[in-house]
Amino acid sequence: MKVHFIGIAGTGMGALARMLAEAGHEVRGSDSGIYPPMSDQLAAARIPVFEGFEGDNLAWGPDHVVVGNVCRADHPEVVAAKAAGLVLESFPSMLAKALLPGRDSLVVAGTHGKTTTSSLLAFILHHAGLDPSYLIGGVPQNLSSGAHLGGGRPFVIEGDEYDTAFFDKRSKFLHYRPRRAILSSVEFDHADIFAGLPEVRAAFSAFVDTIPEDGDLVVNADSPEAMGIAAGARCTVLRYRVLAEGEEDTPEHLAEVEYCARITSRAGARRTAFELLERGQSLGRFSTQLTGSYNVGNVLAAAAVARREGVDPDRLREAIRRFRGVKRRQEFLGLAQGVRVIADFAHHPTAVQLTVRALRRRYPDEALHVCFEPRSSSSHRREFSEGYVSSFDAATRVYVAPLYRPQKVAEADRLDPVALARAIAARGVDAHAFSTVEDLAAAVLEQAGPGDTVLLLSSGSFDGLGDRLLRGFGDPVTLGTSQDQPLVDALLEGYGLPAVIASELIDTLVVKSPEGGISAAVSLQTVGDDAFLFGLAVAPERRGQGLGWVVGDAILRFARTLGVRTVYLATTVAADFFGSRLGFRPVDPADIDPTIREAANFEASVAFDNAVCMALSLD
């Protein structure tokens, strides 16, 4: 087919365009203000893009014109397409028509948890060697992007209940013809398109009706609304739930669900450990980097579908252990002066409450500063105000930002940030509203101290608040990017150390100078339950200021979060530093696991005659 995309630079539209091109279709598109990374991705896929919108962009004669749901009937290219008698397609209808035939559609739906659950499911199937296709509305940290056209039958799709296009007001997920589906929760959301909960129920009920009799519906047993909708399913229903803290996994409880989890880790643990039971039989102990019982529920849902796809327990356990989450979902932005900064997409009152509680459980002893930006169409609205008031109970301090583009909602219907802050404070939580993000940032910089956590809650950029805070605290340790790597290698070369050899599961932490250089760096290569620490270096002009200890401590904290049990390293001149400051001890190289010894970066580090091998147990 020849397919033209109106608004091709959007995240979802661009992903679908690339997948169609990979499948052999001729694809072009148009957009205004096209910037990296999407411009680079489209160029790499050799997809021609027209700058701006005009009818002549369709002169190349496409068979189909894909219209994003931000386009209206009077869009110049929509008008031209209609005049030429071209077929108008929505994003989901094009996906269903071009890519789903011959594949098994696995759709993840629900008010909360869709992106995390679909990302985890895609990674599990990938890890199990099933080569799935997937299209996800986020960036999984274990996968190169949120879209991939695989050679296997499974196709994981994040199923959105939002409307499809100006000419199709049905929910997007009604196009996807699921073989198996997940329903995580059902609540009122998207107040700009749904009048109330009854309309939301109707949309999800219609979705469940699309699952064939020989299909599966995996449903959260702790969501009454989801269970009510599942009661009308004509397919097999598989229920899951996470036992509440202190709740016993009695035969009665186990009989109520097909998949169950019992959390075994204590508050403050850097990973969440749990036992997974399938139809009452234990599949063993599992652990995840994800925080909070609701995320364990997301893991259960993905595990249930993966098991139906034939994934064995050992592959399942390893994939769950290795999964690192999704960008903007409890994403670690950096550590500066002992203050960790984390970003999350949560904007619905329930999602806010679950995220704040989860972070409080992970960091129970220090202050939790929560910065909230009402940005989404729902969070702007007064009708959600009451729900937000109790969502911040687990926080130490709450900083409410001004409404983003308040004109999107009529003044009488808008949420009042000042009133919200007062209502939160009335519940005993220190809360304040701010007229600008700059004032909010100044307040956080004044209040937060070493050991504290700052949580940013926004469905957008929050006006760059994360970077403002990290720069404001000073010398932030952040995850390095591919653009940082040449500078990191140059720093290592200055000390005669080998450059980082690209491989799977290498993470580099960096401290950047105000000018954009690298002041300090350290890398970690994860191999199974162990890891190899290498490339710790500090720029000459910053030596003697404690940056070596800062990045060394940060990488060990990071390793604990990843579930690493033992960290190894090889050094020539810094054995005293690693021993006295970080707790490493010398070890015989022969005692190191062969998978570590055979890693290219380890071999490069021990190539020096006077190299000393050391180890640190994190158990």
Coordinates of C-alpha atoms in Angstrom, one line a residue:
M1 CA 0.0 0.0 0.0
K2 CA 0.9 3.7 -0.4
V3 CA 0.1 5.4 2.9
H4 CA 0.3 9.1 3.8
F5 CA 0.3 10.2 7.5
I6 CA -1.0 13.6 8.5
G7 CA 1.0 14.6 11.6
I8 CA 3.7 11.9 11.1
A9 CA 6.0 13.4 13.8
G10 CA 3.7 12.4 16.6
T11 CA 5.1 9.6 18.8
G12 CA 2.4 7.0 17.9
M13 CA 2.0 8.1 14.3
G14 CA 5.7 8.1 13.7
A15 CA 6.1 4.6 15.2
L16 CA 3.3 3.2 13.1
A17 CA 4.7 4.8 10.0
R18 CA 8.1 3.2 10.6
M19 CA 6.5 -0.2 11.2
L20 CA 4.5 0.1 7.9
A21 CA 7.7 1.0 6.1
E22 CA 9.5 -2.0 7.6
A23 CA 6.6 -4.2 6.5
G24 CA 7.2 -3.1 2.9
H25 CA 4.6 -0.4 2.4
E26 CA 5.4 2.9 0.8
V27 CA 5.1 5.6 3.4
R28 CA 5.2 9.4 3.4
G29 CA 3.9 12.0 5.7
S30 CA 3.6 15.7 6.7
D31 CA 4.0 17.7 9.8
S32 CA 5.1 21.1 11.1
G33 CA 8.0 21.7 13.4
I34 CA 9.7 18.3 13.1
Y35 CA 12.5 17.8 15.5
P36 CA 14.8 15.1 16.8
P37 CA 14.5 12.4 17.9
M38 CA 11.5 11.7 15.6
S39 CA 13.0 13.6 12.6
D40 CA 16.1 11.3 12.9
Q41 CA 14.0 8.2 13.3
L42 CA 11.9 9.0 10.2
A43 CA 15.1 9.8 8.2
A44 CA 16.7 6.5 9.3
A45 CA 13.6 4.7 8.0
R46 CA 13.9 6.6 4.7
I47 CA 10.4 8.0 5.0
P48 CA 10.0 11.3 3.1
V49 CA 8.4 14.1 5.2
F50 CA 6.7 17.2 3.9
E51 CA 7.2 20.3 6.0
G52 CA 3.8 22.0 6.7
F53 CA 0.3 21.0 5.7
E54 CA -1.2 21.5 2.2
G55 CA -3.3 19.6 -0.2
D56 CA -0.4 19.3 -2.7
N57 CA 1.3 16.9 -0.2
L58 CA -1.1 14.2 -1.5
A59 CA -0.1 14.6 -5.1
W60 CA 2.1 11.5 -4.9
G61 CA -1.1 9.4 -5.0
P62 CA -1.4 7.5 -1.7
D63 CA -4.0 4.7 -1.3
H64 CA -4.8 5.6 2.3
V65 CA -4.5 8.8 4.4
V66 CA -4.0 8.3 8.1
V67 CA -5.6 11.0 10.2
G68 CA -4.5 11.6 13.8
N69 CA -7.2 12.4 16.4
V70 CA -5.9 16.0 16.7
C71 CA -7.0 16.7 13.1
R72 CA -10.4 18.1 12.3
A73 CA -12.6 17.9 9.2
D74 CA -11.4 21.3 8.0
H75 CA -7.7 20.3 7.9
P76 CA -6.3 21.2 4.5
E77 CA -5.0 17.7 3.8
V78 CA -8.2 16.1 5.0
V79 CA -10.2 18.3 2.7
A80 CA -7.8 17.5 -0.2
A81 CA -8.1 13.7 0.5
K82 CA -11.9 13.8 0.5
A83 CA -11.9 15.8 -2.8
A84 CA -9.6 13.2 -4.4
G85 CA -11.8 10.3 -3.1
L86 CA -8.9 8.9 -1.0
V87 CA -9.6 6.5 1.9
L88 CA -9.3 8.1 5.3
E89 CA -7.9 5.9 8.1
S90 CA -7.4 6.4 11.8
F91 CA -4.3 5.4 13.6
P92 CA -5.9 2.2 15.1
S93 CA -7.8 1.2 11.9
M94 CA -4.6 1.4 9.9
L95 CA -2.7 -0.7 12.5
A96 CA -5.5 -3.3 12.4
K97 CA -5.7 -3.4 8.6
A98 CA -2.0 -3.5 7.8
L99 CA -0.2 -5.3 10.6
L100 CA -2.6 -7.4 12.7
P101 CA -3.7 -10.1 10.1
G102 CA -1.8 -13.3 10.8
R103 CA -0.7 -12.2 14.3
D104 CA -2.2 -12.7 17.8
S105 CA -3.2 -9.4 19.2
L106 CA -2.4 -9.0 22.9
V107 CA -4.1 -5.8 24.2
V108 CA -3.4 -4.2 27.5
A109 CA -6.3 -1.9 28.6
G110 CA -7.4 -0.2 31.8
T111 CA -7.4 3.2 33.4
H112 CA -4.0 2.7 35.1
G113 CA -0.9 0.7 34.4
K114 CA -1.2 0.2 30.6
T115 CA 2.2 1.4 29.6
T116 CA 4.2 -0.4 32.3
T117 CA 2.2 -3.7 31.8
S118 CA 2.4 -3.7 28.0
S119 CA 6.2 -2.9 28.2
L120 CA 6.8 -5.7 30.6
L121 CA 4.7 -8.2 28.6
A122 CA 6.6 -7.2 25.4
F123 CA 10.0 -7.7 27.2
I124 CA 9.0 -11.0 28.7
L125 CA 8.0 -12.4 25.2
H126 CA 11.2 -10.9 23.7
H127 CA 13.3 -12.5 26.4
A128 CA 11.6 -15.8 25.9
G129 CA 12.6 -15.7 22.2
L130 CA 9.1 -15.3 20.7
D131 CA 10.1 -12.1 18.7
P132 CA 6.9 -10.2 19.4
S133 CA 5.7 -7.1 17.6
Y134 CA 4.7 -4.3 20.0
L135 CA 3.3 -0.8 19.9
I136 CA 3.5 1.0 23.2
G137 CA 2.7 4.6 24.3
G138 CA 6.0 5.0 26.1
V139 CA 9.7 4.1 26.0
P140 CA 10.5 0.7 27.7
Q141 CA 14.0 1.0 29.2
N142 CA 14.9 -2.6 28.2
L143 CA 13.8 -2.2 24.6
S144 CA 15.2 0.2 21.9
S145 CA 11.9 1.9 21.4
G146 CA 8.2 1.5 22.0
A147 CA 7.5 0.1 18.6
H148 CA 8.9 -3.0 16.8
L149 CA 7.7 -5.3 14.0
G150 CA 8.7 -8.8 15.0
G151 CA 8.6 -12.1 13.2
G152 CA 6.5 -14.0 15.8
R153 CA 2.8 -14.2 16.2
P154 CA 2.3 -12.1 19.4
F155 CA 1.6 -8.4 18.9
V156 CA 1.5 -6.5 22.2
I157 CA -0.6 -3.3 21.9
E158 CA -1.3 -0.6 24.6
G159 CA -5.1 -0.3 24.3
D160 CA -6.3 3.3 24.8
E161 CA -9.9 4.1 25.5
Y162 CA -9.5 7.6 24.0
D163 CA -11.6 8.3 20.9
T164 CA -10.2 7.4 17.5
A165 CA -10.6 10.3 15.0
F166 CA -13.0 13.1 14.1
F167 CA -14.9 10.7 11.9
D168 CA -14.8 7.8 14.4
K169 CA -15.7 8.6 18.0
R170 CA -15.3 5.0 19.2
S171 CA -12.5 4.1 21.6
K172 CA -9.2 3.2 19.9
F173 CA -9.0 -0.3 21.4
L174 CA -12.2 -1.4 19.7
H175 CA -10.2 -1.8 16.5
Y176 CA -7.6 -4.2 17.8
R177 CA -9.4 -7.6 17.8
P178 CA -7.6 -9.1 20.8
R179 CA -6.8 -12.8 21.2
R180 CA -5.9 -12.1 24.8
A181 CA -6.5 -8.9 26.8
I182 CA -5.7 -7.4 30.2
L183 CA -8.1 -5.2 32.1
S184 CA -6.2 -3.6 35.0
S185 CA -8.8 -1.1 36.3
V186 CA -11.8 1.0 35.2
E187 CA -12.3 4.5 36.6
F188 CA -13.6 7.8 35.3
D189 CA -11.0 9.6 33.3
H190 CA -10.6 11.6 30.1
A191 CA -13.3 14.0 31.1
D192 CA -12.9 15.8 27.8
I193 CA -14.5 12.9 25.9
F194 CA -16.5 10.9 28.5
A195 CA -19.4 12.5 30.3
G196 CA -19.1 10.2 33.3
L197 CA -18.4 6.7 34.6
P198 CA -21.3 5.1 32.7
E199 CA -19.8 6.1 29.4
V200 CA -16.4 4.7 30.5
R201 CA -18.1 1.4 31.5
A202 CA -19.8 1.2 28.1
A203 CA -16.5 1.7 26.2
F204 CA -14.7 -1.1 28.2
S205 CA -17.7 -3.4 28.0
A206 CA -17.6 -3.0 24.2
F207 CA -13.9 -3.8 24.3
V208 CA -14.5 -7.0 26.2
D209 CA -17.1 -8.0 23.7
T210 CA -14.4 -8.0 21.0
I211 CA -12.5 -10.9 22.6
P212 CA -13.5 -14.2 20.9
E213 CA -14.9 -17.1 22.9
D214 CA -11.6 -19.0 22.6
G215 CA -9.6 -15.9 23.8
D216 CA -8.6 -14.8 27.3
L217 CA -9.4 -11.9 29.5
V218 CA -6.9 -11.3 32.4
V219 CA -8.7 -9.0 35.0
N220 CA -7.7 -7.3 38.3
A221 CA -9.8 -9.0 40.9
D222 CA -9.3 -6.0 43.2
S223 CA -11.1 -3.6 40.8
P224 CA -14.8 -3.9 41.3
E225 CA -15.6 -2.0 38.1
A226 CA -13.2 -4.2 36.0
M227 CA -14.7 -7.4 37.6
G228 CA -18.2 -6.1 36.8
I229 CA -17.3 -5.7 33.2
A230 CA -15.5 -9.0 33.0
A231 CA -18.7 -10.7 34.2
G232 CA -20.1 -10.2 30.8
A233 CA -17.2 -11.7 28.9
R234 CA -17.8 -14.7 26.7
C235 CA -14.1 -15.8 26.8
T236 CA -12.0 -17.4 29.5
V237 CA -11.5 -15.0 32.4
L238 CA -8.3 -15.2 34.5
R239 CA -8.3 -13.2 37.7
Y240 CA -5.3 -11.8 39.5
R241 CA -4.7 -10.0 42.8
V242 CA -1.9 -9.0 45.2
L243 CA -2.5 -10.0 48.8
A244 CA -2.6 -7.1 51.2
E245 CA 0.2 -6.8 53.7
G246 CA -0.6 -9.3 56.5
E247 CA -3.2 -11.1 54.5
E248 CA -2.8 -14.9 54.5
D249 CA -2.9 -16.8 51.2
T250 CA -5.6 -19.1 52.5
P251 CA -7.2 -21.8 50.3
E252 CA -10.3 -19.6 50.2
H253 CA -8.3 -16.6 48.9
L254 CA -6.4 -18.7 46.4
A255 CA -9.6 -20.2 45.0
E256 CA -10.9 -16.7 44.1
V257 CA -8.1 -16.0 41.6
E258 CA -6.0 -17.8 39.1
Y259 CA -2.9 -15.7 39.7
C260 CA -1.8 -14.4 43.1
A261 CA 1.2 -12.6 44.6
R262 CA 2.4 -12.3 48.2
I263 CA 4.9 -9.5 48.7
T264 CA 7.8 -10.7 51.0
S265 CA 10.2 -7.7 50.9
R266 CA 10.2 -5.2 53.8
A267 CA 9.6 -1.4 53.5
G268 CA 12.7 0.4 52.4
A269 CA 14.0 -2.5 50.2
R270 CA 15.4 -1.3 46.9
R271 CA 13.6 -4.2 45.1
T272 CA 10.1 -5.7 45.5
A273 CA 10.2 -9.5 46.3
F274 CA 7.2 -11.6 46.1
E275 CA 6.0 -15.2 45.7
L276 CA 3.9 -15.9 42.6
L277 CA 1.2 -18.5 42.7
E278 CA -0.6 -19.9 39.6
R279 CA -3.9 -21.7 40.4
G280 CA -2.7 -22.2 43.9
Q281 CA 0.7 -23.6 43.0
S282 CA 3.8 -21.6 43.7
L283 CA 6.0 -20.7 40.8
G284 CA 8.7 -19.6 43.2
R285 CA 10.1 -16.4 44.4
F286 CA 10.3 -13.4 42.1
S287 CA 11.7 -9.9 42.4
T288 CA 11.2 -6.7 40.4
Q289 CA 12.7 -3.2 40.3
L290 CA 9.2 -1.8 40.1
T291 CA 7.8 -0.3 43.3
G292 CA 4.4 -0.7 45.0
S293 CA 1.8 -3.4 45.2
Y294 CA -0.1 -2.0 42.2
N295 CA 3.1 -2.6 40.1
V296 CA 3.2 -6.2 41.4
G297 CA -0.3 -6.4 40.1
N298 CA 0.9 -5.2 36.7
V299 CA 3.6 -7.9 36.8
L300 CA 1.0 -10.5 37.6
A301 CA -1.2 -9.4 34.6
A302 CA 1.8 -9.6 32.2
A303 CA 2.8 -13.0 33.7
A304 CA -0.6 -14.4 33.2
V305 CA -0.7 -13.6 29.5
A306 CA 3.0 -14.7 29.1
R307 CA 2.1 -18.1 30.6
R308 CA -0.8 -18.5 28.1
E309 CA 1.8 -17.8 25.4
G310 CA 3.9 -20.7 26.7
V311 CA 6.6 -18.9 28.6
D312 CA 8.2 -21.2 31.3
P313 CA 8.6 -20.0 34.9
D314 CA 12.4 -19.7 34.7
R315 CA 12.3 -17.4 31.7
L316 CA 9.5 -15.5 33.3
R317 CA 11.4 -15.0 36.5
E318 CA 14.5 -13.8 34.7
A319 CA 12.6 -11.3 32.5
I320 CA 10.8 -9.8 35.5
R321 CA 14.0 -9.5 37.4
R322 CA 15.7 -7.7 34.5
F323 CA 12.9 -5.4 33.5
R324 CA 13.9 -1.8 34.3
G325 CA 10.6 0.0 33.8
V326 CA 9.4 2.7 31.5
K327 CA 10.6 6.3 31.0
R328 CA 8.5 8.7 33.0
R329 CA 7.2 6.0 35.2
Q330 CA 9.1 6.3 38.5
E331 CA 12.1 7.2 36.3
F332 CA 15.3 8.1 38.2
L333 CA 16.4 11.5 36.8
G334 CA 19.4 11.9 39.0
L335 CA 21.1 12.2 42.4
A336 CA 22.4 15.6 43.5
Q337 CA 23.9 16.5 46.9
G338 CA 22.2 13.3 48.3
V339 CA 18.8 14.3 46.9
R340 CA 17.2 11.8 44.4
V341 CA 14.9 13.2 41.8
I342 CA 12.3 10.9 40.3
A343 CA 9.7 11.6 37.5
D344 CA 6.3 9.9 37.0
F345 CA 3.5 10.4 34.5
A346 CA 0.8 10.0 37.2
H347 CA -2.0 12.6 36.8
H348 CA -5.3 10.7 37.8
P349 CA -6.0 10.9 41.6
T350 CA -5.8 7.2 42.0
A351 CA -2.5 7.0 40.1
V352 CA -1.1 9.9 42.1
Q353 CA -2.0 8.1 45.4
L354 CA -0.5 4.8 44.3
T355 CA 2.7 6.4 43.1
V356 CA 3.2 8.5 46.3
R357 CA 2.5 5.5 48.5
A358 CA 4.9 3.3 46.6
L359 CA 7.7 5.9 46.9
R360 CA 7.0 6.3 50.6
R361 CA 7.3 2.5 51.1
R362 CA 10.6 2.4 49.2
Y363 CA 12.0 5.4 51.1
P364 CA 10.3 5.3 54.4
D365 CA 12.7 7.2 56.6
E366 CA 13.5 10.4 54.7
A367 CA 11.4 13.3 53.5
L368 CA 9.3 12.8 50.3
H369 CA 8.7 16.1 48.4
V370 CA 6.0 15.8 45.8
C371 CA 5.7 18.3 43.0
F372 CA 2.4 18.1 41.2
E373 CA 1.6 19.8 37.9
P374 CA -2.1 19.7 36.8
R375 CA -1.6 19.4 33.1
S376 CA -3.8 16.7 31.6
S377 CA -7.4 17.3 30.4
S378 CA -8.7 15.5 33.5
S379 CA -6.4 17.0 36.1
H380 CA -7.4 20.5 35.0
R381 CA -11.0 19.9 36.1
R382 CA -12.6 20.8 39.4
E383 CA -14.5 17.5 39.5
F384 CA -11.3 15.7 40.3
S385 CA -10.3 18.1 43.1
E386 CA -11.8 16.0 45.9
G387 CA -10.0 12.9 44.7
Y388 CA -6.6 14.7 44.8
V389 CA -6.9 15.9 48.4
S390 CA -6.2 12.5 50.0
S391 CA -3.8 11.3 47.2
F392 CA -0.8 13.0 48.9
D393 CA -1.2 11.7 52.4
A394 CA 2.1 9.8 52.3
A395 CA 4.1 12.9 51.2
T396 CA 6.1 15.1 53.6
R397 CA 5.6 18.2 51.5
V398 CA 3.5 19.0 48.4
Y399 CA 4.2 21.7 45.9
V400 CA 1.3 22.4 43.6
A401 CA 2.2 24.1 40.3
P402 CA -0.1 26.4 38.3
L403 CA -2.4 24.9 35.8
Y404 CA -0.8 24.3 32.4
R405 CA -2.7 26.1 29.7
P406 CA -5.7 26.8 31.9
Q407 CA -7.7 28.1 29.0
K408 CA -8.3 24.5 27.9
V409 CA -11.1 24.3 30.5
A410 CA -13.8 26.9 31.2
E411 CA -13.0 28.9 34.2
A412 CA -16.0 27.7 36.2
D413 CA -14.8 24.1 35.6
R414 CA -11.1 24.5 36.4
L415 CA -9.3 23.0 39.4
D416 CA -8.1 25.7 41.9
P417 CA -4.5 24.9 42.8
V418 CA -4.6 27.2 45.9
A419 CA -7.7 25.6 47.2
L420 CA -6.2 22.1 46.6
A421 CA -3.1 23.0 48.5
R422 CA -5.2 24.3 51.4
A423 CA -7.3 21.1 51.4
I424 CA -4.1 18.9 51.4
A425 CA -2.7 21.0 54.3
A426 CA -5.9 20.5 56.3
R427 CA -5.1 16.8 56.3
G428 CA -1.8 17.5 58.0
V429 CA 0.6 17.5 55.0
D430 CA 2.6 20.6 54.4
A431 CA 1.3 21.9 51.1
H432 CA 1.6 25.1 49.1
A433 CA 0.6 26.4 45.7
F434 CA 2.9 28.4 43.5
S435 CA 2.2 30.9 40.7
T436 CA 5.3 29.9 38.7
V437 CA 7.4 26.8 38.3
E438 CA 10.5 29.0 39.1
D439 CA 9.1 29.8 42.5
L440 CA 8.2 26.1 43.1
A441 CA 11.7 25.1 42.2
A442 CA 13.2 27.6 44.6
A443 CA 11.0 26.2 47.4
V444 CA 12.1 22.7 46.8
L445 CA 15.8 23.7 46.6
E446 CA 15.4 25.4 50.0
Q447 CA 13.5 22.5 51.7
A448 CA 15.1 19.3 50.4
G449 CA 18.2 17.9 51.9
P450 CA 20.5 14.8 51.7
G451 CA 18.6 11.5 51.7
D452 CA 15.4 13.1 50.6
T453 CA 13.4 12.2 47.5
V454 CA 11.8 14.6 45.1
L455 CA 8.9 13.2 43.1
L456 CA 7.7 15.1 40.0
L457 CA 4.2 14.3 38.9
S458 CA 3.2 15.6 35.4
S459 CA 1.9 14.3 32.1
G460 CA 4.3 16.7 30.3
S461 CA 7.7 18.3 30.7
F462 CA 6.9 20.3 33.9
D463 CA 8.7 23.2 32.3
G464 CA 12.1 21.4 32.8
L465 CA 11.7 21.2 36.6
G466 CA 13.8 18.1 36.8
D467 CA 16.8 19.7 35.2
R468 CA 16.3 22.9 37.2
L469 CA 16.4 21.0 40.5
L470 CA 19.4 18.9 39.6
R471 CA 21.4 21.9 38.4
G472 CA 20.2 23.9 41.5
F473 CA 21.4 21.3 44.0
G474 CA 24.7 21.0 42.0
D475 CA 26.9 18.2 40.6
P476 CA 24.0 15.9 39.8
V477 CA 24.8 12.2 39.0
T478 CA 22.7 11.2 36.0
L479 CA 22.5 8.3 33.6
G480 CA 24.8 9.0 30.7
T481 CA 23.5 9.0 27.1
S482 CA 25.0 7.9 23.8
Q483 CA 25.9 11.5 23.2
D484 CA 27.9 11.5 26.4
Q485 CA 29.9 8.4 25.5
P486 CA 32.7 10.1 23.4
L487 CA 33.3 12.5 26.2
V488 CA 33.4 9.7 28.8
D489 CA 35.9 7.7 26.6
A490 CA 38.1 10.8 26.3
L491 CA 38.2 11.2 30.1
L492 CA 39.2 7.6 30.4
E493 CA 41.9 7.9 27.7
G494 CA 43.4 10.8 29.7
Y495 CA 44.2 8.3 32.5
G496 CA 45.3 5.5 30.2
L497 CA 42.1 3.6 30.9
P498 CA 40.3 1.5 28.2
A499 CA 37.3 3.0 26.6
V500 CA 33.8 1.6 27.3
I501 CA 33.3 -1.4 25.0
A502 CA 29.6 -1.4 23.8
S503 CA 27.6 -4.3 25.0
E504 CA 24.2 -5.2 26.4
L505 CA 23.2 -4.0 29.8
I506 CA 25.9 -1.3 30.4
D507 CA 24.9 1.7 32.4
T508 CA 27.1 4.8 32.8
L509 CA 26.6 7.4 35.5
V510 CA 28.1 10.9 34.8
V511 CA 28.5 14.2 36.5
K512 CA 28.4 16.9 33.8
S513 CA 30.1 20.3 34.1
P514 CA 28.1 23.5 33.5
E515 CA 29.8 23.8 30.1
G516 CA 28.6 20.4 29.0
G517 CA 31.8 18.4 29.7
I518 CA 32.1 15.3 31.9
S519 CA 33.4 15.9 35.4
A520 CA 33.2 12.3 36.6
A521 CA 32.0 9.0 35.2
V522 CA 31.6 5.3 36.2
S523 CA 30.2 2.3 34.3
L524 CA 28.5 -0.9 35.3
Q525 CA 28.0 -4.0 33.2
T526 CA 25.3 -6.3 34.5
V527 CA 25.8 -10.1 33.9
G528 CA 23.0 -12.2 35.4
D529 CA 23.0 -11.6 39.2
D530 CA 26.5 -10.0 39.1
A531 CA 28.0 -6.9 37.7
F532 CA 31.3 -5.4 36.8
L533 CA 32.2 -1.9 37.8
F534 CA 34.8 -0.1 35.6
G535 CA 35.8 3.2 34.1
L536 CA 35.6 5.3 37.3
A537 CA 37.4 8.6 36.6
V538 CA 37.2 12.2 37.7
A539 CA 38.3 15.1 35.5
P540 CA 41.7 16.5 36.7
E541 CA 40.4 19.9 37.6
R542 CA 37.8 18.3 39.9
R543 CA 40.0 15.8 41.8
G544 CA 40.1 16.1 45.5
Q545 CA 36.5 17.3 45.7
G546 CA 34.9 13.9 46.6
L547 CA 33.4 13.3 43.2
G548 CA 35.0 9.8 43.0
W549 CA 33.2 8.7 46.1
V550 CA 29.9 10.4 44.9
V551 CA 29.7 8.5 41.6
G552 CA 31.1 5.2 43.2
D553 CA 28.4 5.3 45.9
A554 CA 25.7 6.2 43.3
I555 CA 26.6 3.3 41.0
L556 CA 26.4 0.9 44.0
R557 CA 22.9 2.2 44.9
F558 CA 22.0 1.7 41.3
A559 CA 23.3 -1.8 41.3
R560 CA 21.2 -2.7 44.3
T561 CA 18.1 -1.4 42.6
L562 CA 18.9 -3.7 39.6
G563 CA 19.0 -6.7 41.9
V564 CA 22.8 -7.2 41.6
R565 CA 24.2 -9.5 44.3
T566 CA 28.0 -9.1 43.8
V567 CA 29.9 -6.3 42.1
Y568 CA 33.4 -7.0 40.8
L569 CA 36.1 -4.6 39.6
A570 CA 39.8 -4.6 38.5
T571 CA 42.1 -1.7 39.5
T572 CA 45.7 -0.8 39.3
V573 CA 46.2 2.2 41.6
A574 CA 42.8 2.6 43.5
A575 CA 42.6 -0.5 45.6
D576 CA 42.8 1.5 48.8
F577 CA 40.0 3.8 47.7
F578 CA 37.7 1.0 46.7
G579 CA 38.5 -0.9 49.9
S580 CA 38.3 1.8 52.5
R581 CA 35.7 4.1 51.0
L582 CA 33.4 1.6 49.2
G583 CA 34.0 -1.7 51.1
F584 CA 35.5 -3.9 48.3
R585 CA 37.8 -6.7 49.2
P586 CA 40.5 -8.4 47.0
V587 CA 39.6 -11.7 45.3
D588 CA 41.3 -14.3 43.2
P589 CA 40.4 -13.8 39.6
A590 CA 39.8 -17.6 39.3
D591 CA 37.0 -17.3 41.9
I592 CA 35.1 -14.8 39.7
D593 CA 32.2 -16.2 37.6
P594 CA 33.3 -17.0 34.1
T595 CA 30.5 -14.9 32.6
I596 CA 32.1 -11.9 34.3
R597 CA 35.7 -12.8 33.4
E598 CA 34.7 -13.3 29.7
A599 CA 33.1 -9.8 29.4
A600 CA 35.1 -7.6 27.1
N601 CA 35.3 -4.7 29.5
F602 CA 36.6 -7.0 32.3
E603 CA 39.2 -8.5 30.0
A604 CA 40.3 -4.9 29.0
S605 CA 40.6 -3.9 32.7
V606 CA 42.6 -6.9 33.8
A607 CA 45.0 -6.7 30.9
F608 CA 47.3 -4.4 33.0
D609 CA 50.2 -6.3 34.7
N610 CA 49.5 -4.9 38.2
A611 CA 45.7 -5.1 38.1
V612 CA 44.0 -6.2 41.3
C613 CA 40.5 -7.9 41.3
M614 CA 38.1 -6.9 44.0
A615 CA 34.5 -7.8 45.0
L616 CA 31.7 -6.4 47.1
S617 CA 28.7 -8.4 48.2
L618 CA 25.4 -6.5 48.1
D619 CA 23.2 -9.2 49.7

